[in-house]
Coordinates of C-alpha atoms in Angstrom, one line a residue:
M1 CA 70.8 110.9 108.5
E2 CA 72.8 114.1 107.8
L3 CA 75.1 113.8 104.8
Q4 CA 78.8 114.6 105.4
K5 CA 80.5 116.9 102.9
L6 CA 83.4 115.6 100.8
L7 CA 85.7 117.7 98.6
F8 CA 87.0 115.6 95.7
I9 CA 90.1 117.2 94.2
V10 CA 91.0 115.5 90.9
N11 CA 93.9 116.0 88.6
P12 CA 92.5 115.0 85.2
R13 CA 96.0 114.7 83.6
A14 CA 97.3 112.2 86.2
G15 CA 98.1 108.8 84.8
R16 CA 98.0 110.2 81.2
N17 CA 96.5 107.1 79.6
K18 CA 94.3 105.9 82.5
P19 CA 90.5 105.9 81.8
H20 CA 88.6 108.2 84.1
G21 CA 85.4 106.0 84.1
P22 CA 86.5 104.0 87.2
L23 CA 86.5 107.3 89.1
F24 CA 82.7 107.4 88.7
D25 CA 82.6 104.0 90.5
A26 CA 84.6 105.5 93.3
L27 CA 82.3 108.5 93.5
S28 CA 79.3 106.2 93.7
V29 CA 80.9 104.2 96.6
L30 CA 81.5 107.5 98.5
S31 CA 78.1 108.8 97.7
Q32 CA 76.4 105.6 98.9
A33 CA 78.5 105.9 102.1
G34 CA 76.7 109.1 102.9
Y35 CA 78.9 111.8 101.4
L36 CA 77.6 114.8 99.5
I37 CA 80.5 115.3 97.0
R38 CA 81.8 118.5 95.4
I39 CA 84.2 117.8 92.5
R40 CA 87.0 120.2 91.7
Q41 CA 89.4 119.6 88.8
T42 CA 92.9 121.0 88.7
A43 CA 94.1 122.9 85.6
A44 CA 97.6 123.9 86.4
P45 CA 100.4 123.2 88.9
G46 CA 99.5 124.5 92.4
D47 CA 95.8 124.3 91.8
A48 CA 95.3 121.4 94.2
A49 CA 97.0 123.2 97.0
E50 CA 95.0 126.3 96.5
I51 CA 91.7 124.5 96.3
A52 CA 92.5 122.5 99.5
A53 CA 93.5 125.6 101.4
R54 CA 90.6 127.7 100.3
E55 CA 87.8 125.2 100.3
G56 CA 89.0 122.5 102.8
P57 CA 87.7 124.1 106.0
A58 CA 84.1 123.7 104.8
Y59 CA 84.3 119.9 104.3
D60 CA 84.3 116.8 106.6
L61 CA 86.7 115.0 104.3
V62 CA 89.0 115.8 101.3
V63 CA 89.9 113.1 98.8
A64 CA 92.8 113.6 96.3
A65 CA 92.6 111.7 93.0
G66 CA 95.8 111.9 91.1
G67 CA 99.5 111.0 91.3
D68 CA 102.0 111.5 94.1
G69 CA 102.4 115.1 93.0
T70 CA 98.7 115.8 93.3
L71 CA 98.7 114.2 96.8
N72 CA 101.6 116.4 97.9
E73 CA 99.9 119.5 96.6
V74 CA 96.7 118.7 98.5
I75 CA 98.6 118.0 101.7
S76 CA 100.5 121.3 101.3
G77 CA 97.2 123.1 101.0
L78 CA 95.6 121.4 104.0
M79 CA 98.7 122.0 106.2
R80 CA 97.9 125.8 105.9
L81 CA 94.7 125.2 107.8
E82 CA 94.4 125.4 111.6
S83 CA 92.2 122.3 111.7
P84 CA 92.5 120.4 108.4
P85 CA 89.9 117.7 107.6
P86 CA 91.0 114.1 107.1
L87 CA 92.4 113.2 103.7
G88 CA 91.7 110.2 101.5
Y89 CA 93.7 109.2 98.4
L90 CA 92.7 107.6 95.1
P91 CA 96.0 106.9 93.3
Q92 CA 95.7 107.8 89.6
G93 CA 99.3 108.5 88.7
T94 CA 101.7 106.5 86.5
T95 CA 103.6 104.8 89.4
N96 CA 101.8 105.8 92.7
D97 CA 104.9 105.1 94.9
F98 CA 103.3 106.4 98.0
A99 CA 100.0 104.5 97.6
A100 CA 102.0 101.3 96.9
S101 CA 103.9 101.8 100.2
L102 CA 100.6 101.9 102.1
Q103 CA 99.1 99.0 100.1
T104 CA 96.3 101.3 98.8
P105 CA 94.3 99.5 96.2
R106 CA 94.9 100.7 92.6
D107 CA 91.3 100.2 91.7
P108 CA 89.5 103.5 92.5
A109 CA 86.3 101.8 93.8
A110 CA 88.3 99.6 96.2
A111 CA 90.3 102.6 97.4
A112 CA 87.1 104.5 97.9
A113 CA 85.6 101.7 99.9
N114 CA 88.6 101.9 102.2
I115 CA 88.1 105.6 102.6
A116 CA 84.4 105.1 103.3
T117 CA 85.1 103.0 106.3
G118 CA 86.3 106.1 108.1
R119 CA 89.2 104.4 109.6
L120 CA 92.0 107.0 110.0
Q121 CA 95.7 106.3 109.8
T122 CA 98.1 108.9 111.2
L123 CA 101.1 109.6 109.0
D124 CA 104.1 111.9 109.3
I125 CA 104.4 114.9 107.0
G126 CA 107.8 116.2 106.1
Q127 CA 108.8 119.9 105.7
W128 CA 111.6 121.3 103.7
H129 CA 112.1 125.0 103.4
Q130 CA 108.5 125.7 104.5
R131 CA 107.1 123.2 102.0
N132 CA 105.1 120.3 103.3
F133 CA 105.3 116.9 101.6
I134 CA 104.6 113.2 102.1
H135 CA 106.4 110.6 100.0
V136 CA 108.4 107.4 100.1
A137 CA 112.2 107.7 100.2
P138 CA 113.7 105.5 97.5
F139 CA 117.4 104.9 97.5
G140 CA 120.0 102.8 95.7
A141 CA 119.1 101.5 92.2
L142 CA 115.4 102.5 92.6
T143 CA 116.2 106.2 92.9
R144 CA 116.7 106.9 89.3
R145 CA 113.7 104.9 88.2
S146 CA 111.2 106.6 90.5
H147 CA 112.3 110.1 89.5
N148 CA 112.4 109.4 85.7
P149 CA 110.1 111.8 83.8
Y150 CA 109.1 109.2 81.3
P151 CA 106.2 107.0 82.3
A152 CA 107.4 103.9 80.5
A153 CA 110.7 104.1 82.4
K154 CA 109.0 104.7 85.7
N155 CA 106.7 101.7 85.2
A156 CA 109.6 99.5 84.3

């Protein structure tokens, strides 16, 4: 059996206080599913987009591990490609609005197991002034909460 190649782009600062140990469980699930994994960490804003655009074409699957911002960056990078690989998401941010809207498990191993099934879901990608994005659109009372820069307020 030929291993498929997976590019794992992780934002180590996402979720500020979340332990990173559960990511090893997720990587184990993906490895056992037949993926040869390359891990790339982001170090600054924009890194996830650049890594996805530069390295994405060489992989069968890209997985973003981080918050909604990391996910948006990876999508922006992949959208630069003529034929982007499929994208999986392991939510690791403070609120993970987008993952919640798709009912993505918060547990990294469970989310990885969903990715490993290979079942694809087509989603719309928005564009604003040549910038690609994917996100939920909160309105009303929730708008202020989801855009609050303080994690405690966002979690409330």
